[in-house]
Coordinates of C-alpha atoms and ligand atoms in Angstrom, one line a residue:
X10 CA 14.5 18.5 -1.5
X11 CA 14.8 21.2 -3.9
X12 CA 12.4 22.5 -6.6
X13 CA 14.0 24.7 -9.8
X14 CA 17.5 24.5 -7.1
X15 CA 15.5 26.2 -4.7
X16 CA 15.0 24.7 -1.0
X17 CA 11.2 24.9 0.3
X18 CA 12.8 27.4 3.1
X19 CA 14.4 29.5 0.7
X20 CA 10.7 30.2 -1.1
X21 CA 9.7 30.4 2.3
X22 CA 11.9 33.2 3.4
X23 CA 11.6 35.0 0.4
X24 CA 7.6 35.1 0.7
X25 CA 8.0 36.4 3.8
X26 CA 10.4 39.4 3.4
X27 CA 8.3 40.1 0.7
X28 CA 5.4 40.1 3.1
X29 CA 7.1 41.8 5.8
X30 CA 7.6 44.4 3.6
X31 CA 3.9 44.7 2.7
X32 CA 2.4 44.2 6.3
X33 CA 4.3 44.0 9.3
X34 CA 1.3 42.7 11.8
X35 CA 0.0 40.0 9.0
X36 CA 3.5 38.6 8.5
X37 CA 3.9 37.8 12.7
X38 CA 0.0 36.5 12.3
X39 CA 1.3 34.3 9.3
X40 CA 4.1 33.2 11.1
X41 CA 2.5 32.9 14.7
X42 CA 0.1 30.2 12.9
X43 CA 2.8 28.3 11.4
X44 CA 4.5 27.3 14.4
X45 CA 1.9 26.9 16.4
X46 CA 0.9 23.9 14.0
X47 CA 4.6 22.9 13.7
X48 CA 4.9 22.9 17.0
X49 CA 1.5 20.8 17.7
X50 CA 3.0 18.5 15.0
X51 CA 6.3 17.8 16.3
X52 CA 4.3 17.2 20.0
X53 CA 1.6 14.6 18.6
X54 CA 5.1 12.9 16.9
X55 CA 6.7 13.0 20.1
X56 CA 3.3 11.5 21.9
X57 CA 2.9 8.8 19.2
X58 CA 6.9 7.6 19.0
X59 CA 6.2 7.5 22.8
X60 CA 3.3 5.2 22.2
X61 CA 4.8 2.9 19.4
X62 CA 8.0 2.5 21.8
X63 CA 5.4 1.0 24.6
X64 CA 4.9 -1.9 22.0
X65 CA 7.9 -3.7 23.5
X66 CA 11.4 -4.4 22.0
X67 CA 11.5 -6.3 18.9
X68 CA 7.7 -5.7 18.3
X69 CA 7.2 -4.7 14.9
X70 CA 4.4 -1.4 14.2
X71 CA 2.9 -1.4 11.0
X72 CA 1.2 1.3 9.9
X73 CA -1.3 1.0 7.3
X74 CA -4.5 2.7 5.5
X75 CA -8.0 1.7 7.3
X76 CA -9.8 -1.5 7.2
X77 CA -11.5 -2.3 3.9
X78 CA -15.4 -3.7 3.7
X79 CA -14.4 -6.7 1.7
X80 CA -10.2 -7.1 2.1
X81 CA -8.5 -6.1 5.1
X82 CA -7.0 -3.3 3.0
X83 CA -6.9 -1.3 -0.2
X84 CA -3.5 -1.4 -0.9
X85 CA -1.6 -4.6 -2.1
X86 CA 1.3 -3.4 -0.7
X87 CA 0.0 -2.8 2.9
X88 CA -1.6 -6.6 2.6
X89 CA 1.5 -8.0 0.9
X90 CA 3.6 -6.9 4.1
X91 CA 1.0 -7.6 6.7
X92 CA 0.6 -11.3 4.9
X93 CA 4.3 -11.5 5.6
X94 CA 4.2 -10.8 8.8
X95 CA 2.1 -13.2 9.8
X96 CA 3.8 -16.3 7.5
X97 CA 7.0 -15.1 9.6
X98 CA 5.2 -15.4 12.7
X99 CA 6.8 -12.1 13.6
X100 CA 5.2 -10.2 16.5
X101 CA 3.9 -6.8 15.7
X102 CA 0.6 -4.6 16.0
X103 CA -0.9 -2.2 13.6
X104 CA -1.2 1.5 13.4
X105 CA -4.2 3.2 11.8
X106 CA -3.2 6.4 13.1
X107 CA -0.4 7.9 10.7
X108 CA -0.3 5.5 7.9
X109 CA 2.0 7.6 5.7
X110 CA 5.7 6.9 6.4
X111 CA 9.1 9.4 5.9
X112 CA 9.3 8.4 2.3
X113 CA 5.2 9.6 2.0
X114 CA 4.2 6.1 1.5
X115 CA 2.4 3.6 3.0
X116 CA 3.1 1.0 4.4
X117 CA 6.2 1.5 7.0
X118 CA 6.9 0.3 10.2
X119 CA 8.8 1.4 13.2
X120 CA 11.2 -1.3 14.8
X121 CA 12.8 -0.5 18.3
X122 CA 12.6 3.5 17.0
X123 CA 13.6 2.8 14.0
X124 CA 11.4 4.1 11.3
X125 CA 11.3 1.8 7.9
X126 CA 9.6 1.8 4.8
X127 CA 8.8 0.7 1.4
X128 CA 6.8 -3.4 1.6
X129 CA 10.2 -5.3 0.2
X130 CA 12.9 -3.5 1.8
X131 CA 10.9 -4.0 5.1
X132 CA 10.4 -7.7 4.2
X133 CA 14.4 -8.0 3.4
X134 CA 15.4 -6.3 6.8
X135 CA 12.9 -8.7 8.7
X136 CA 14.0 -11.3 7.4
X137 CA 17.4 -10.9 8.0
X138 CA 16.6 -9.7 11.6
X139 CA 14.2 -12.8 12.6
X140 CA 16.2 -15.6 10.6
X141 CA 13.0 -16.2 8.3
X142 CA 13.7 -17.1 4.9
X143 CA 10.8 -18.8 2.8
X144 CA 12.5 -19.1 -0.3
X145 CA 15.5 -21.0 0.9
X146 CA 14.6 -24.4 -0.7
X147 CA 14.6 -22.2 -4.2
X148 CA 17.5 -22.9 -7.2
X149 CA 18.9 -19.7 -8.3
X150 CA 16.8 -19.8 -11.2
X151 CA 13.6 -20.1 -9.2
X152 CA 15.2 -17.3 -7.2
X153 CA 15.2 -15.2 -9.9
X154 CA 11.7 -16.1 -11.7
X155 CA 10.7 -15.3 -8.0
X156 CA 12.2 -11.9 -7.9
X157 CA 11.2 -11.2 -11.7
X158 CA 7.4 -11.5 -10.9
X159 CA 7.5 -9.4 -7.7
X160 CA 8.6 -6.9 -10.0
X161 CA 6.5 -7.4 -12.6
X162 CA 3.3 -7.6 -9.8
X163 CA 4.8 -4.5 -7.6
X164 CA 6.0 -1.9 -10.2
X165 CA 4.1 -3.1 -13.3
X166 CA 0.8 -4.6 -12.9
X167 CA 0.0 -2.4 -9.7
X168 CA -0.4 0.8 -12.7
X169 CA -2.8 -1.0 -14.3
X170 CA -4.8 -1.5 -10.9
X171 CA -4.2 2.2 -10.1
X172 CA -5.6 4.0 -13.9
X173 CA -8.6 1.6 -13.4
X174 CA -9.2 2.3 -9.9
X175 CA -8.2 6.4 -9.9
X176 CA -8.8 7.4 -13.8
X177 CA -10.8 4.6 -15.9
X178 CA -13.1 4.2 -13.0
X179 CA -12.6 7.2 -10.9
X180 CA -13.1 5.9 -7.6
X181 CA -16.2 4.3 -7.8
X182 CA -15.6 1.0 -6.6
X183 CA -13.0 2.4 -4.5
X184 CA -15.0 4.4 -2.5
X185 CA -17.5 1.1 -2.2
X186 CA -14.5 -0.9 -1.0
X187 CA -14.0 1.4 2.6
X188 CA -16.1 3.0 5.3
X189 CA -15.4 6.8 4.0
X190 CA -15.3 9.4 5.9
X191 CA -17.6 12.3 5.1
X192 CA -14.1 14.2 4.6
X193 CA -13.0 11.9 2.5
X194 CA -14.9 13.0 -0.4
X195 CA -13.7 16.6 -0.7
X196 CA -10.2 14.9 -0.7
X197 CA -11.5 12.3 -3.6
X198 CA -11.0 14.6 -6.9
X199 CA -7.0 15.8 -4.9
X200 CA -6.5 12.0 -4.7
X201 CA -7.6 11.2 -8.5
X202 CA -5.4 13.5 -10.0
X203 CA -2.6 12.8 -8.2
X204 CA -2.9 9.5 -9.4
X205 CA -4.1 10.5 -12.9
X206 CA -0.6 12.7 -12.6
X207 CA 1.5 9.9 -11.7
X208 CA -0.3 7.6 -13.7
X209 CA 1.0 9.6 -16.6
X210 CA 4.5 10.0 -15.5
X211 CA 4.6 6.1 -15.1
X212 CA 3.5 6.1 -18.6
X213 CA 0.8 4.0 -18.6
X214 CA -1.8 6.0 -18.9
X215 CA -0.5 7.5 -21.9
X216 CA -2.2 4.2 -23.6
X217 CA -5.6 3.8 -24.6
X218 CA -8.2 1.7 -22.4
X219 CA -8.1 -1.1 -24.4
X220 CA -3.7 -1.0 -24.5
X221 CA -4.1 -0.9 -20.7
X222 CA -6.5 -4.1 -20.4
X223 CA -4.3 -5.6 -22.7
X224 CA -1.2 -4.9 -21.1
X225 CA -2.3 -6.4 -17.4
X226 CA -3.9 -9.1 -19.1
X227 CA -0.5 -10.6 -20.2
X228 CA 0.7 -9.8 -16.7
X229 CA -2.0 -11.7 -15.2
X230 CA -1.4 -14.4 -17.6
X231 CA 1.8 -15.0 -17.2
X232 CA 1.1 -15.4 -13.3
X233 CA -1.8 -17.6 -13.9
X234 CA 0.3 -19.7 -16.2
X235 CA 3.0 -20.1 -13.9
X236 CA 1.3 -20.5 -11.1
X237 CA -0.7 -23.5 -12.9
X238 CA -1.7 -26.3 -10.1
X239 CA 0.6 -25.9 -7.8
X240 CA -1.0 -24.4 -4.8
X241 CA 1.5 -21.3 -4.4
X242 CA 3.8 -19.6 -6.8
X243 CA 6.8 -21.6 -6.0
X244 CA 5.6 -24.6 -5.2
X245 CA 4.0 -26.5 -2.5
X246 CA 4.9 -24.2 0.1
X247 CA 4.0 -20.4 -0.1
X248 CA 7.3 -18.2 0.1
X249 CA 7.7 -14.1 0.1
X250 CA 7.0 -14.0 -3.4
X251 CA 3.5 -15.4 -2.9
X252 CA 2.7 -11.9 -0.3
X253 CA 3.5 -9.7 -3.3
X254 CA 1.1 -11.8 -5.5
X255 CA -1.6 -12.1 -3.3
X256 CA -1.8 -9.0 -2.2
X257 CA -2.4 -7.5 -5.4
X258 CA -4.2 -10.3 -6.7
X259 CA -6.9 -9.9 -3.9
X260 CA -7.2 -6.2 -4.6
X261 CA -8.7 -7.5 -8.2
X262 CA -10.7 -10.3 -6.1
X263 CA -12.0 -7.9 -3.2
X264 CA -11.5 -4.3 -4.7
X265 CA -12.3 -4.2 -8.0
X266 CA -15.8 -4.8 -8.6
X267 CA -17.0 -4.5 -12.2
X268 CA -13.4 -4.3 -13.6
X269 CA -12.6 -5.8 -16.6
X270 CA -9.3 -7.9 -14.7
X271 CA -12.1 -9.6 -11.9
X272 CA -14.1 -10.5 -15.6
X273 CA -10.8 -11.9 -16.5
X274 CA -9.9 -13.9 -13.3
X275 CA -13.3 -14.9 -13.1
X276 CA -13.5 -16.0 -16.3
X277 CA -9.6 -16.8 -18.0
X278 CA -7.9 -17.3 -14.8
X279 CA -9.9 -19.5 -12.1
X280 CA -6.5 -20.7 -10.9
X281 CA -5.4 -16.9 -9.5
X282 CA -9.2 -16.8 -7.7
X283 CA -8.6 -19.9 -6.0
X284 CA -4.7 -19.2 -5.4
X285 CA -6.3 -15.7 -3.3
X286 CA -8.6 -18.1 -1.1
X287 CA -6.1 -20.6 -0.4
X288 CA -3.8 -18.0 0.9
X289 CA -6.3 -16.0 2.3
X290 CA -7.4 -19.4 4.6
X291 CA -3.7 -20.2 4.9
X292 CA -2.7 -16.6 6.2
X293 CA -6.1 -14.7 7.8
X294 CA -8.2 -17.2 9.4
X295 CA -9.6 -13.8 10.8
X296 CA -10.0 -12.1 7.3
X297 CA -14.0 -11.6 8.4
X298 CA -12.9 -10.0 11.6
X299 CA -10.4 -7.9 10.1
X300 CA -13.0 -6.1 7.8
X301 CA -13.9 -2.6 8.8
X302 CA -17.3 -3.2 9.6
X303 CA -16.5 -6.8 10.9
X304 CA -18.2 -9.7 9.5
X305 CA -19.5 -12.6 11.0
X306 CA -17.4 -16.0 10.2
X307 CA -21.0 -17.4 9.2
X308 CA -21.1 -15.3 6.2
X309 CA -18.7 -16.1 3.3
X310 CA -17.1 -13.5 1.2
Ligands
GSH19 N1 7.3 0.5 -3.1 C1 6.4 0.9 -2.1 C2 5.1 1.4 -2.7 C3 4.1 1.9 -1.6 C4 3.0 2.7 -2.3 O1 3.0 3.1 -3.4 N2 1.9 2.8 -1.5 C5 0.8 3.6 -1.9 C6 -0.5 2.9 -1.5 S1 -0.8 1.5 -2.4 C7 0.8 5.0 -1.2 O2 1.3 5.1 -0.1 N3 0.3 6.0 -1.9 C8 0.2 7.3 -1.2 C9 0.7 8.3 -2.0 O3 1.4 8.1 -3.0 O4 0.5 9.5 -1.7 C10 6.2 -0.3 -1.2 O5 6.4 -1.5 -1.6 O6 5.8 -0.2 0.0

């Protein structure tokens, strides 16, 4: 990683000889503090490999953001892969502790010591690994409708979810959606304008509200349209496709009160609300369970 062709330890070196320079006994504090944290770092690591190891071979740790009040979490991706992992049947166990992976997202999972991220290429390699392959009974041409709306859902629709949920709303509803942690909220404005940043680099939120709502509302269309009666996005039977879908779609359902895509599902798009309970019964008979604080199975939601 380089920034203006410079390495992070070549900045660092140079602050320091510059330092040096200044104050001998405030560089070896500087320094002294550094890799004492480093070093307590590299330990925990250590300590928690140790720990995910103990899961047993061929036991998959995912680790994933906290529980959510309403959805078992706030991040489609995290509940797209955890979906899958349960239509696979594959064994695994979750990780709260360090939900942010090498590639600085979440979700990833370690497998036998191996450390994987990003939701699809996990999804692929398991897959592969465990012989499970939903979408087998799919023509090419489904195939590729298939892939073209986890695309649209993962890397096109989820920008409209994030300038609604980090800039248009600025974490309102968020923050309603998850036990926060008093800490939490001095992290709040860091968090919003990263996403505002990225947001912007994306592009999308160089367009106005109204472009934006109208933008994911063709998205969600086209979903809803597709989708029609049959009960999951392929068909009768739910394949990979339908963990991408759902687990954005319930972050509208669950996450997103008083946004203007909820109105629209509520309202234009019954089918996609009914699509999110169907898979939601189908895939989390424990969904109450799995809320953060748990619910009781005798109240709906
Ligand atoms: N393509 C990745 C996207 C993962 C992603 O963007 N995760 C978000 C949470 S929804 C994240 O980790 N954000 C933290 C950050 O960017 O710092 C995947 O499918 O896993």
């Amino acid at each position: 990683m380089s920034f203006l062709g410079k390495t992070p330890l070549e900045y660092a070196s140079r602050g320091l000889s510059w330092l040096w320079k200044k104050n001998k006994y405030v560089t070896v504090g500087v320094v002294t503090v550094v890799a004492t944290f480093q070093s307590y770092n590299y330990v925990k690591k250590l300590q928690m490999r140790q720990k995910w190891n103990e899961a047993g071979w061929d036991v998959v740790v995912l680790h994933i953001f906290p529980r959510g009040r309403f959805c078992p979490n706030l991040s489609p991706f995290v509940l797209k892969l955890e979906t899958y992992l349960r239509m696979a049947e594959i064994p695994h166990q979750v990780d709260f502790l360090d939900p942010i992976g090498p590639k600085g997202k979440c979700p990833w999972i370690t497998l036998n010591g191996e450390e994987i991220s990003d939701s699809q290429l996990i999804i692929e390699r398991l897959g592969e690994k465990y012989n499970k392959n939903f979408s087998i009974n799919l023509t090419p041409e489904q195939l590729a409708v298939a892939r073209a709306f986890q695309i649209m859902n993962d890397e096109h629709l989820y920008w409209g979810l994030i300038v609604w949920r980090y800039v248009i709303d600025a974490g309102h509803a968020f923050v309603q959606c998850f036990e926060v942690p008093f800490i939490f909220n001095v992290f709040l404005p860091f968090l919003l304008r990263k996403y505002k940043s990225m947001a912007l680099t994306q592009g999308i939120a160089l367009h106005g509200n109204d472009e934006i709502e109208h933008i994911i509302e063709e998205d969600l269309e086209a979903i809803s349209v597709y989708l029609g009666d049959k009960p999951f996005l392929m068909g009768s039977e739910p394949c990979e496709v339908d963990c991408a879908i759902f687990g954005m779609m319930a972050q509208i359902v669950w996450n997103s009160p008083g946004s203007p895509y909820l109105r629209m599902i509520e309202v234009q798009y019954p089918n996609l609300n009914s699509y999110c309970q169907r898979m939601k019964e189908r895939f989390w008979p424990d969904w109450n369970q799995c809320l953060n604080p748990p619910r009781s199975n005798s109240i709906e939601g």
